[in-house]
Coordinates of C-alpha atoms in Angstrom, one line a residue:
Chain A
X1 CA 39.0 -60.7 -20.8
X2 CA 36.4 -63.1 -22.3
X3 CA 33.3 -63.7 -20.6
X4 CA 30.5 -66.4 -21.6
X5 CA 27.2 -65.3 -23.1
X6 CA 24.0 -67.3 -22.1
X7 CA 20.5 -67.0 -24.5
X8 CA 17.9 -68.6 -22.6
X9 CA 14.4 -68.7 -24.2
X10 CA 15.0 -66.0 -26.8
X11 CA 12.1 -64.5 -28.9
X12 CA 11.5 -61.7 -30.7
X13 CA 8.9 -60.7 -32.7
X14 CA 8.6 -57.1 -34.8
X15 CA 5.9 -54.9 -35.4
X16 CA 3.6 -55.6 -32.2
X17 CA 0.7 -53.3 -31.4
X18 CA -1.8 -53.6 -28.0
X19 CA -4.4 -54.9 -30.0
X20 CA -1.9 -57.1 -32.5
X21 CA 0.9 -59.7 -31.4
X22 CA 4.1 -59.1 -33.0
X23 CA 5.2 -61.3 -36.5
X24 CA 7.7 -63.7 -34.6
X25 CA 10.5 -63.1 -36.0
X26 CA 12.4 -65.8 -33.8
X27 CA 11.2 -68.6 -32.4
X28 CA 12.1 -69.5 -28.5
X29 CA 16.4 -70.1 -28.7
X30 CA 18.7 -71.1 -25.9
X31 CA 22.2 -70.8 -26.8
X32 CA 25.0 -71.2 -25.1
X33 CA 28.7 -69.5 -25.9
X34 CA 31.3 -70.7 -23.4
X35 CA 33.9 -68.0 -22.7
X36 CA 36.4 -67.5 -25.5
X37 CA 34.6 -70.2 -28.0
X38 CA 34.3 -69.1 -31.6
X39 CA 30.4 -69.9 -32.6
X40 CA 29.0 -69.3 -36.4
X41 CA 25.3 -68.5 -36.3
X42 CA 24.5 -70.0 -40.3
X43 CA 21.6 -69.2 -41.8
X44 CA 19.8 -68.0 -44.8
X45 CA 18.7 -64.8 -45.1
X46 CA 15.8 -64.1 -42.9
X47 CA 15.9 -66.7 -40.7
X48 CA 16.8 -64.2 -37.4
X49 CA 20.4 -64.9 -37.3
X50 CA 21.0 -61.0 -37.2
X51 CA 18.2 -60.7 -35.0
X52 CA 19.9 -63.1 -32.8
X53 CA 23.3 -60.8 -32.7
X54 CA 21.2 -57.7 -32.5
X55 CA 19.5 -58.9 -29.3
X56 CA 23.2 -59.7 -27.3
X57 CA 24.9 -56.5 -28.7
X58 CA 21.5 -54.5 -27.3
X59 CA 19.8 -53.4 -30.3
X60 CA 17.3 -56.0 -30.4
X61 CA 14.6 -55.8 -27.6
X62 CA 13.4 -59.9 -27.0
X63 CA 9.9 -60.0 -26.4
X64 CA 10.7 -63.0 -23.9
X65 CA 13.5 -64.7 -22.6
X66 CA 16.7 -63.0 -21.8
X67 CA 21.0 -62.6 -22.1
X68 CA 23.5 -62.6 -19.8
X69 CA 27.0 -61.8 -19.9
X70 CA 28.9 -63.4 -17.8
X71 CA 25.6 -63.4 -15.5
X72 CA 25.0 -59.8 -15.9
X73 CA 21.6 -59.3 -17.9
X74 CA 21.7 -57.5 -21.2
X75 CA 19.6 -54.3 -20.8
X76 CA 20.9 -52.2 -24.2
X77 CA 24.0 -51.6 -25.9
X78 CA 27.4 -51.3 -23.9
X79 CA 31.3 -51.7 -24.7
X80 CA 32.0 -54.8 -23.3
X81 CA 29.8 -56.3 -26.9
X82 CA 32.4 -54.8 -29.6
X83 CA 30.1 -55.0 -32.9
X84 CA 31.7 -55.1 -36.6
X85 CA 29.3 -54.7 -39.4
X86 CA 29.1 -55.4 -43.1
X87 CA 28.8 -52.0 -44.0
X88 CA 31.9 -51.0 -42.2
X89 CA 29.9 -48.3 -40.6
X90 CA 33.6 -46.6 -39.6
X91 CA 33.1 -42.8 -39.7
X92 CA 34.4 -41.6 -42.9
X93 CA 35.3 -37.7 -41.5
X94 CA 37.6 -39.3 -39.5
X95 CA 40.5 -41.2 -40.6
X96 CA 42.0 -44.9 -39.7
X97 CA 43.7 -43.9 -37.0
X98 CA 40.6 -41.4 -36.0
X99 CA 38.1 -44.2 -36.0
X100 CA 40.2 -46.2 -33.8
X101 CA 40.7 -43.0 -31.1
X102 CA 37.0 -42.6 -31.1
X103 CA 36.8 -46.2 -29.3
X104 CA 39.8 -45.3 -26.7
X105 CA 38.1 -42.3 -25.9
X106 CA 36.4 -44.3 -23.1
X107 CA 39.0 -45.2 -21.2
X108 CA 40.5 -41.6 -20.9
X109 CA 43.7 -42.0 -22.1
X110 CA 46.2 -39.1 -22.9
X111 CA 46.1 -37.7 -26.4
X112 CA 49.4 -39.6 -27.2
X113 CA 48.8 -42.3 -25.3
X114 CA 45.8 -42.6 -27.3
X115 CA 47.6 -42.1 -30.6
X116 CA 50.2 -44.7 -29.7
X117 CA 47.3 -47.3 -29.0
X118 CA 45.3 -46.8 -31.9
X119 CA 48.6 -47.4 -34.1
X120 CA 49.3 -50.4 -32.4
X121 CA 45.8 -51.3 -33.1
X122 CA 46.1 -50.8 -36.8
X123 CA 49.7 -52.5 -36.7
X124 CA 47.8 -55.5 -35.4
X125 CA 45.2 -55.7 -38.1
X126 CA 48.2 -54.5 -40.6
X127 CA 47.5 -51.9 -41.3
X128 CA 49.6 -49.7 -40.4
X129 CA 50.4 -47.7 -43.5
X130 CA 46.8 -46.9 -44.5
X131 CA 46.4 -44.9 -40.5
X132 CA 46.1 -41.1 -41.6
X133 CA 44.2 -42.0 -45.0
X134 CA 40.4 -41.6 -44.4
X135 CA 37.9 -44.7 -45.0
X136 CA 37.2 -43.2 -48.4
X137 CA 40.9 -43.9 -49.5
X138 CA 41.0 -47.4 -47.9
X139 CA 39.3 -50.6 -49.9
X140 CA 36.5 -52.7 -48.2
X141 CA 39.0 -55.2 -47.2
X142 CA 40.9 -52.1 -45.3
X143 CA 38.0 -50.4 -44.2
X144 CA 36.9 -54.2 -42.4
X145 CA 40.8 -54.0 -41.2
X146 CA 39.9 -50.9 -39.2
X147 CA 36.1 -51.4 -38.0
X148 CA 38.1 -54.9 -36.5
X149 CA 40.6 -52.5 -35.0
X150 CA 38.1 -50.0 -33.7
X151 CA 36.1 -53.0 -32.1
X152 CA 39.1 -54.7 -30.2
X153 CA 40.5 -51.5 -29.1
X154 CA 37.4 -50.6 -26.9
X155 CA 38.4 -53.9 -25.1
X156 CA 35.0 -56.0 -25.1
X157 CA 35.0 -59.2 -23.8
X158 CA 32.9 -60.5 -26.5
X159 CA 32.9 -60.0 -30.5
X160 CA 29.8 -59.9 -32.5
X161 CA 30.1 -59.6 -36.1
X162 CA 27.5 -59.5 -38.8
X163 CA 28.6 -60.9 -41.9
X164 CA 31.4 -58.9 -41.6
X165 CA 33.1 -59.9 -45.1
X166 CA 29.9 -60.4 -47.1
X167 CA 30.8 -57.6 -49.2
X168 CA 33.8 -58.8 -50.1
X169 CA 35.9 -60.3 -52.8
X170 CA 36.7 -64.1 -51.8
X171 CA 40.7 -63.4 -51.8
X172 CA 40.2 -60.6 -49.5
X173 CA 37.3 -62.3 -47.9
X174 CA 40.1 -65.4 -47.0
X175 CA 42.5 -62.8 -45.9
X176 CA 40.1 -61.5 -43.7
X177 CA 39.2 -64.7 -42.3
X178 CA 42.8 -65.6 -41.5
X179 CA 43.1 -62.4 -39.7
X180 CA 40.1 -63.1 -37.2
X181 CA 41.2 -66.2 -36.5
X182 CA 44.6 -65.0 -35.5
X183 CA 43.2 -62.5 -33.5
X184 CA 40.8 -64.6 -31.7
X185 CA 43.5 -67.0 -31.1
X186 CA 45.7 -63.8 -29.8
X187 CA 42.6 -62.0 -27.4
X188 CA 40.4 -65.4 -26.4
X189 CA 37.3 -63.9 -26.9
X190 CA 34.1 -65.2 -27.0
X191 CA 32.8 -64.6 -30.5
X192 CA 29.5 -64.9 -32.2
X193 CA 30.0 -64.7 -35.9
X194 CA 27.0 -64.4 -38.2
X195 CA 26.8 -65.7 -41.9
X196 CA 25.3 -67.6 -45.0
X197 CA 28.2 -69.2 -46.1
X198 CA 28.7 -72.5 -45.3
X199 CA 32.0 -72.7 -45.8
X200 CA 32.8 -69.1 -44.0
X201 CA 31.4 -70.9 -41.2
X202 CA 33.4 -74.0 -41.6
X203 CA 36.3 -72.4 -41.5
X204 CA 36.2 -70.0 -39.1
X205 CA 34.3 -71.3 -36.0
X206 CA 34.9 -74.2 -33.6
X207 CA 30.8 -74.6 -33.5
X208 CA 27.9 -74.0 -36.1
X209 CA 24.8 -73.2 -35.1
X210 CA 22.3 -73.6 -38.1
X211 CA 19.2 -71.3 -37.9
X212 CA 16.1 -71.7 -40.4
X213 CA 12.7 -71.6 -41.1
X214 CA 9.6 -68.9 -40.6
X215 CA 10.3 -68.1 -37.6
X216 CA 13.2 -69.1 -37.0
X217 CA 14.7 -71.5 -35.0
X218 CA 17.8 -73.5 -34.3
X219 CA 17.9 -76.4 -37.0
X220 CA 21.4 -78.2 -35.8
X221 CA 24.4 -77.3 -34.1
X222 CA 27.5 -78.7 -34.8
X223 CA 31.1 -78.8 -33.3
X224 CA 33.9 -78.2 -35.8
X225 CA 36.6 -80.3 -35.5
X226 CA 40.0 -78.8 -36.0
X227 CA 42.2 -79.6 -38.8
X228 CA 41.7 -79.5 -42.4
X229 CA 38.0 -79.5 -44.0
X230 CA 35.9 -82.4 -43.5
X231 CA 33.4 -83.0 -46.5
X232 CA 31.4 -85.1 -44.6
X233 CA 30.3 -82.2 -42.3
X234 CA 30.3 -79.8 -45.1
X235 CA 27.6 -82.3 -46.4
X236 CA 25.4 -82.6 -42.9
X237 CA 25.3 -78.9 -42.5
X238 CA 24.3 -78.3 -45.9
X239 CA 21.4 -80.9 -45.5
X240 CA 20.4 -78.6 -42.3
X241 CA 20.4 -75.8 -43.9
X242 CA 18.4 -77.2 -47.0
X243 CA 15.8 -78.6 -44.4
X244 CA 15.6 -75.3 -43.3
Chain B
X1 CA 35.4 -41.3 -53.9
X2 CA 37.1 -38.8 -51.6
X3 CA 36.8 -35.3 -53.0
X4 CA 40.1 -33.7 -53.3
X5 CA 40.3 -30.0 -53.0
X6 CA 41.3 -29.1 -56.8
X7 CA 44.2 -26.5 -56.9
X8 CA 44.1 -23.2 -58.5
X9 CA 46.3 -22.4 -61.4
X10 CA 45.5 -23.7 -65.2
X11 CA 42.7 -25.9 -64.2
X12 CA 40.9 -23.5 -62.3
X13 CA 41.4 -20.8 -65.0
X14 CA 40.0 -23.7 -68.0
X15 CA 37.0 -24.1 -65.6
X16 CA 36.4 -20.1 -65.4
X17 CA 37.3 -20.0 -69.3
X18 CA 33.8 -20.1 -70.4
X19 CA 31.9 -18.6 -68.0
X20 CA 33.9 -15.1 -68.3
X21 CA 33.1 -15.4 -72.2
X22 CA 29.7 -15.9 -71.3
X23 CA 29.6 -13.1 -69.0
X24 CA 31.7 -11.4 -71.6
X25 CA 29.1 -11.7 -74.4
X26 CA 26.2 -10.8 -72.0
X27 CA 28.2 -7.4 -71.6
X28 CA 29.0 -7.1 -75.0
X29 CA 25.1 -7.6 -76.3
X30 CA 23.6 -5.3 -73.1
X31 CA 26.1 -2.7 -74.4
X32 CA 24.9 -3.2 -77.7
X33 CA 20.6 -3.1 -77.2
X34 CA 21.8 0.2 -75.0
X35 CA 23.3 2.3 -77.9
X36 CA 21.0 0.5 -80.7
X37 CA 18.2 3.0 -79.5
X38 CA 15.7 -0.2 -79.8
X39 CA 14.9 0.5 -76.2
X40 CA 13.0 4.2 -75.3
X41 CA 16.0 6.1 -74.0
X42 CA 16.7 6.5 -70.2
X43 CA 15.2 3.2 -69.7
X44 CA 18.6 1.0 -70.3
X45 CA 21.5 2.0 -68.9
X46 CA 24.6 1.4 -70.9
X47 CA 27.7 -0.8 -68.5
X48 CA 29.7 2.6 -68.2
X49 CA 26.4 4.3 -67.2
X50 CA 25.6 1.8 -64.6
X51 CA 29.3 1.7 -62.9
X52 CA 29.2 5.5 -62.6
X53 CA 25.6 5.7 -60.6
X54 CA 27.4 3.1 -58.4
X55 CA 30.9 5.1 -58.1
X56 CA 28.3 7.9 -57.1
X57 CA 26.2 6.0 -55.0
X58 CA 29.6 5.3 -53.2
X59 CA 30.7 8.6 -53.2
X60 CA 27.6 10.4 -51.9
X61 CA 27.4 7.4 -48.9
X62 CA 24.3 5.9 -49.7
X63 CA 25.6 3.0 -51.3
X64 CA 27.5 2.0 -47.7
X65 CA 24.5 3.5 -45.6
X66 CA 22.4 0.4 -47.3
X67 CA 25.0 -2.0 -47.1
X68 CA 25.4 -1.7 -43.8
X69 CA 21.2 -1.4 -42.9
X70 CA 20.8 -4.7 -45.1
X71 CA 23.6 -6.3 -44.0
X72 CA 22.8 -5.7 -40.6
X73 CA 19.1 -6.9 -41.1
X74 CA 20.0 -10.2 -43.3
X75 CA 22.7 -11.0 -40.8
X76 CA 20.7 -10.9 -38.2
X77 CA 17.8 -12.3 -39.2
X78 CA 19.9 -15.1 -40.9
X79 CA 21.9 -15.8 -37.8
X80 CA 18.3 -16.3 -35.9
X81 CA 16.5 -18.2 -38.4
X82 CA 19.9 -20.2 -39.2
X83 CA 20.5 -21.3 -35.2
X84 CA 16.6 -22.2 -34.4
X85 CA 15.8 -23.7 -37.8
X86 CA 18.9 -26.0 -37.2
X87 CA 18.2 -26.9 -33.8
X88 CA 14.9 -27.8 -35.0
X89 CA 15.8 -30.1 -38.1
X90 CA 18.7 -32.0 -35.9
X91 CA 15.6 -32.7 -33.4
X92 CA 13.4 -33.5 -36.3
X93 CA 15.5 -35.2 -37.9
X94 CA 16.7 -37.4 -35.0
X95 CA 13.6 -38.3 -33.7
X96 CA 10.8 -39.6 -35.1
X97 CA 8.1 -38.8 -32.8
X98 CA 8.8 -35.2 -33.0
X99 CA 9.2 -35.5 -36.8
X100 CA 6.0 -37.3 -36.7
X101 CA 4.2 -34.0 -34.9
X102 CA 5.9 -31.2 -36.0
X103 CA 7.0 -31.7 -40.0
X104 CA 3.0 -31.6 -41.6
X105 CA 2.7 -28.7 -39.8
X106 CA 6.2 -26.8 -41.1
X107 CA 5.2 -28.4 -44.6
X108 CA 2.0 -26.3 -44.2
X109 CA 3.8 -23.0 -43.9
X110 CA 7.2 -23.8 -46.1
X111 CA 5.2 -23.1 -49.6
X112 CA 4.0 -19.3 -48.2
X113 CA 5.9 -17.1 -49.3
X114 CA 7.7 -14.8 -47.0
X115 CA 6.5 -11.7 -49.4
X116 CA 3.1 -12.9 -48.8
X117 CA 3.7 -12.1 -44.8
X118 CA 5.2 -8.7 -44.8
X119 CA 1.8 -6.8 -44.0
X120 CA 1.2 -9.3 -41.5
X121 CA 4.1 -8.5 -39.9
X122 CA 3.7 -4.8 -40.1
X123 CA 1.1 -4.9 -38.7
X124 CA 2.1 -7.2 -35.6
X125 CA 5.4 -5.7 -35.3
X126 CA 4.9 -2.1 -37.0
X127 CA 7.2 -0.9 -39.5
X128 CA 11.0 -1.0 -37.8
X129 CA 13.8 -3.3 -37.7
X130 CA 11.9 -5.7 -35.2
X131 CA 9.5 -7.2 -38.3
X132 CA 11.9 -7.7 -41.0
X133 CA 14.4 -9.1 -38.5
X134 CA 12.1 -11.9 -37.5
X135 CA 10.4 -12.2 -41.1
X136 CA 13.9 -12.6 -42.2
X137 CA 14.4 -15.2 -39.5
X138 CA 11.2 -16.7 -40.7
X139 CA 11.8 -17.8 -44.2
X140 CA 15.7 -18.8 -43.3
X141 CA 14.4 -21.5 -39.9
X142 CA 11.8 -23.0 -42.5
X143 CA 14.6 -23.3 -45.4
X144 CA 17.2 -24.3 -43.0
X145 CA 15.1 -26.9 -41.1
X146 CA 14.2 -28.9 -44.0
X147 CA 17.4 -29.3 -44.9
X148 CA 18.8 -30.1 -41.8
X149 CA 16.4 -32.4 -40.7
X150 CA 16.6 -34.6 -44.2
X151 CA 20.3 -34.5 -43.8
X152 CA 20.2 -35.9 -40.0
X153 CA 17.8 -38.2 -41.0
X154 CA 19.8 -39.8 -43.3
X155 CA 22.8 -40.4 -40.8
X156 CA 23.4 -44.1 -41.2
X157 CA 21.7 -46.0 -38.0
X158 CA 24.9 -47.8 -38.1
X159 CA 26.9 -45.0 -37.4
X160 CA 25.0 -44.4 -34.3
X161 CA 25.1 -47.9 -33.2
X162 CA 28.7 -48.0 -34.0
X163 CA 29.1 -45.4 -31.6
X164 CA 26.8 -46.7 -29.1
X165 CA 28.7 -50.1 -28.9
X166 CA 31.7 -48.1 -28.6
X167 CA 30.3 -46.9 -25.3
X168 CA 30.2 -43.6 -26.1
X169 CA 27.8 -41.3 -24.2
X170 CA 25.1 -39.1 -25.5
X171 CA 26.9 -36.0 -26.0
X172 CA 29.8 -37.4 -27.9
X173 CA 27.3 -39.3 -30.1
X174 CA 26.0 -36.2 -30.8
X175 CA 29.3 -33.5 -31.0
X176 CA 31.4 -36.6 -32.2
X177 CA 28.9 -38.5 -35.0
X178 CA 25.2 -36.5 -35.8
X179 CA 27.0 -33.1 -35.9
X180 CA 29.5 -34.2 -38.4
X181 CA 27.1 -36.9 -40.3
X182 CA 25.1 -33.9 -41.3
X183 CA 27.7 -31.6 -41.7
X184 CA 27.6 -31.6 -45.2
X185 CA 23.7 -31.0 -44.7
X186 CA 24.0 -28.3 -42.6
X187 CA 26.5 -26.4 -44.8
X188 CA 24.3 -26.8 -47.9
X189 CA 21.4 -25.8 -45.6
X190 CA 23.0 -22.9 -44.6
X191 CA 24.1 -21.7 -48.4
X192 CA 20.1 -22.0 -49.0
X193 CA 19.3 -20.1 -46.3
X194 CA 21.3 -17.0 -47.2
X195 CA 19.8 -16.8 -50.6
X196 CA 16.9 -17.1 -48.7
X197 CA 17.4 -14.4 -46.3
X198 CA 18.2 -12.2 -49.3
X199 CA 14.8 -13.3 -51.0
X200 CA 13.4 -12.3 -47.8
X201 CA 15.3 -8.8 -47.1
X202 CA 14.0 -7.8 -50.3
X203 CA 10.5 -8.3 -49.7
X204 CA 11.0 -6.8 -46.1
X205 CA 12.5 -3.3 -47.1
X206 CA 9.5 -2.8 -49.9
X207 CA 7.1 -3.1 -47.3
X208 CA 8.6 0.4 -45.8
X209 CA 12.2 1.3 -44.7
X210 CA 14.6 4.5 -44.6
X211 CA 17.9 2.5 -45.4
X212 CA 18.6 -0.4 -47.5
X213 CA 19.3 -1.8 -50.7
X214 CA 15.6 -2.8 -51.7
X215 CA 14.6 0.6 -50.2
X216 CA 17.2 2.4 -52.3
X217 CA 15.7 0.7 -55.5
X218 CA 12.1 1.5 -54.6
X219 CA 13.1 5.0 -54.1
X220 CA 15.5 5.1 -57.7
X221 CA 12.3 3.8 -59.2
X222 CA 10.0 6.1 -58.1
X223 CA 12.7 8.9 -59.5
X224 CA 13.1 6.4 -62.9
X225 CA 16.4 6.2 -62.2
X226 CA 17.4 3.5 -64.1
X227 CA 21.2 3.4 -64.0
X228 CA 20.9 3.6 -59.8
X229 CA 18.2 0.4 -60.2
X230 CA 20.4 -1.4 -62.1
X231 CA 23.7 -0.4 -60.1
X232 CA 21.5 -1.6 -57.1
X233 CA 20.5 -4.9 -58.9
X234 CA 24.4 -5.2 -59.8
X235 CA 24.9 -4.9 -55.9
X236 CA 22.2 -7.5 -54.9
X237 CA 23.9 -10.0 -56.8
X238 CA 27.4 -9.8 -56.2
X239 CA 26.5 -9.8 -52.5
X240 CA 24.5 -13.3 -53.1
X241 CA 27.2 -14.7 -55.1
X242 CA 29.8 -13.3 -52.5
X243 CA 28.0 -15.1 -49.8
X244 CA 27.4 -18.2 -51.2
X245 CA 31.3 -18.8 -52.3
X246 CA 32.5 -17.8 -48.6
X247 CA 29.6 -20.5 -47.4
X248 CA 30.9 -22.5 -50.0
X249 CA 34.8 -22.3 -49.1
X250 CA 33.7 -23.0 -45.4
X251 CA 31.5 -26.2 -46.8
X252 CA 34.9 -27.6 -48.5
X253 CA 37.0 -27.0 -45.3
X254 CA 34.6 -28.2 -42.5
X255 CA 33.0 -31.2 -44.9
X256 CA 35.2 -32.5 -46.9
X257 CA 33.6 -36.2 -46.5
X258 CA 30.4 -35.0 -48.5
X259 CA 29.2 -36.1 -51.0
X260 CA 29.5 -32.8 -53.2

């Protein structure tokens, strides 16, 4: 199930001491992410995009302003905020199918049941011929294949990814891209979908969110039109950014 | 890339090629300086001379009777030092605070040598099994920790957070993702810490015992019997290298995601 996700007067700063206010890292931010909408937080690096995603997944303590879920306050980490990162971060003693278990785990499922689960999972990302091989035998694009799987099989009702294909070929990378959308098409989650590249962000979300300067704050944000790419946004965007 | 266990057959035997001509030749020139005479005589044993001391050492009994008080003492102490030093380095090495207090302070006391504490402990503990178990012990938590607690604190905080967002609880983070992140750690720990505890069992039985390999060459040395020292040195190091291949066969079954 999707749920929305509501940033009302965000900050965070690091490194604060009694006697020494924290660097702000992010300036105030209110953001709002309907339920099941597809936002691109854009940004170069540095500019507290991550910080942004860290905060809703938990990680991230604000040093004002809060996140809700659905209306439910984010206090720390928790299942229903399914987090893919660019380093994969999928535990390489255990293998495709392994990773994925480790998710199900929480809803205490039979073993098979379980087993049957996780395949479907990896069937869904397709991969469903790489499941026994470990995440040393599986190329980044495959290895981003199963942390996606591992994410959505804990059930979350919202995505967070963070720059989830950075590391990644551009053929791949577009691969990978088509895949998300499908899936978000498929589950109707509310994702929040951090990156640098413009066109990443062009053509994955419904909305862009442009975040910049020192600390930083939102720039722009910008609906994305569906249909093929317009070059006239491309070129607004990329004058936010710049400004930035 | 993912480590593959290699097979045994020809490629094994090519790896083994050289070191059994090394070894070879080592046997080959120890035979030789023994029958040149360039040594004073009775103080190098030839090979043959050395292999019957230790067919008589295990014929009279004493070569079991201080394999079995060693054993018993390294074991032991190992098995102590081993389970406290690795609780300690996963709790080190986890958090930081602790680290913080506790790692200048086991840094302080790692470079002492355990040799270097066996009066201390004869004194404390007198001159039984009781002292050079826990000296033992001793030397094998210090080694042990520091390895453990680099390993676990180098577990990727992604993997943790992974497994946090995955809503899994405390003690699956830590059975399900710390224990095996630092497997690999712990295993090498663990092969340092028995050639530790042999370091140490050494040290322990020259400080005074009645049984024991170390004892046995004290005692061969005060008698200058040199093909008995040398047939107790030949022991001493097939037991390290034993132990270190068994630690080593259970490394490449229990780790095989490491980076060795």
């Amino acid at each position: 199930m999707s749920r929305p996700v509501r940033i009302e007067g965000l900050a965070v700063g690091y490194g604060g001491s009694r006697r020494r206010p924290a660097a702000p890292v992010l300036e105030r931010t209110d953001l709002d992410l309907p339920a099941g909408s597809f936002t691109a937080l854009l940004g170069p690096s540095g500019c507290g995009k991550s910080t942004v995603l860290g905060a809703v997944a938990g990680f991230v303590r604000p040093t004002a302003g809060r996140i809700t879920v659905a209306g439910v306050p984010v206090t720390g980490p928790g299942p229903d905020r399914g987090l893919v990162f660019q380093q994969y971060a999928l535990f390489p003693w255990r293998t495709a199918r392994g990773n994925v278990e480790f998710a199900l785990k929480r809803l205490g499922l039979r073993r098979a049941e379980r087993r049957t689960r996780a395949l479907a999972a990896l069937a869904e990302v397709g991969l469903a011929e790489g499941a026994e091989k470990y995440p040393a035998q599986l190329s980044g694009g495959m290895q981003q294949r199963v942390a996606l799987a591992r994410a959505l099989a804990a059930e979350p009702d919202v995505l967070l990814l963070d720059e989830p294909f950075g590391a990644l070929d551009a053929l791949t990378r577009s691969r990978m891209q088509e895949l998300l959308r499908g899936l978000w098409q498929r589950t109707g989650l509310t994702v929040l979908f951090v990156t640098h590249d413009i066109d990443e962000a062009l053509a994955l979300a419904e909305r862009v969110v442009v975040l910049g300067g020192s600390p930083g704050r939102v720039l722009a944000d910008h609906a994305v039109p569906p249909g093929p790419p317009d070059p006239g946004l491309r070129e607004l965007v990329a004058a936010h950014l710049a400004a930035g | 890339m993912h480590a593959t266990p290699t097979p045994p057959g020809p490629a094994a035997l090519g790896r083994l090629g050289p070191a059994l001509a090394a070894a070879g030749a080592a046997l080959g020139l120890w035979y030789a300086l023994a029958r040149s005479g360039a040594v004073a005589p009775g103080l190098l044993p030839t090979p043959g001379q050395t292999v019957a001391a230790l067919a008589d050492g295990a014929r009279d009994g004493t070569l079991a009777g201080d394999l079995a008080a060693s054993l018993a003492r390294a074991g032991q102490g190992f098995a102590l030092g081993a389970l406290l030093g690795s609780a300690l380095g996963f709790a080190t090495g986890h958090l930081p605070w602790l680290s913080a207090a506790v790692t200048p302070l086991v840094s302080f006391l790692r470079p002492i040598p355990a040799i270097a504490l066996v009066p201390l402990a004869t004194a404390w503990f007198g001159i039984g099994e009781t002292a050079k178990r826990l000296l033992i012990a001793y030397a094998v938590l210090l080694a042990v920790w520091l390895y453990v607690h680099d390993g676990v604190s180098r577990v990727p905080v992604t993997h943790l957070r992974a497994a946090r967002s995955l809503g899994a609880p405390l003690h699956r983070r830590f059975a399900e993702v710390l224990l095996p992140a630092a497997a690999p750690a712990l295993l090498a720990a663990l092969r340092y810490g028995a050639s530790v505890a042999l370091l140490a069992l050494v040290a322990a039985e020259l400080g005074g015992a009645e049984a024991g390999l170390a004892y046995r060459l004290q005692v061969d040395g005060q008698f200058l019997r040199v093909d008995r020292m040398f047939a107790g040195l030949l022991v001493l190091g097939v037991l390290g290298v034993a132990v270190d291949l068994l630690l080593a066969a259970a490394g490449r079954r229990f780790a095989h995601w490491g980076p060795s």
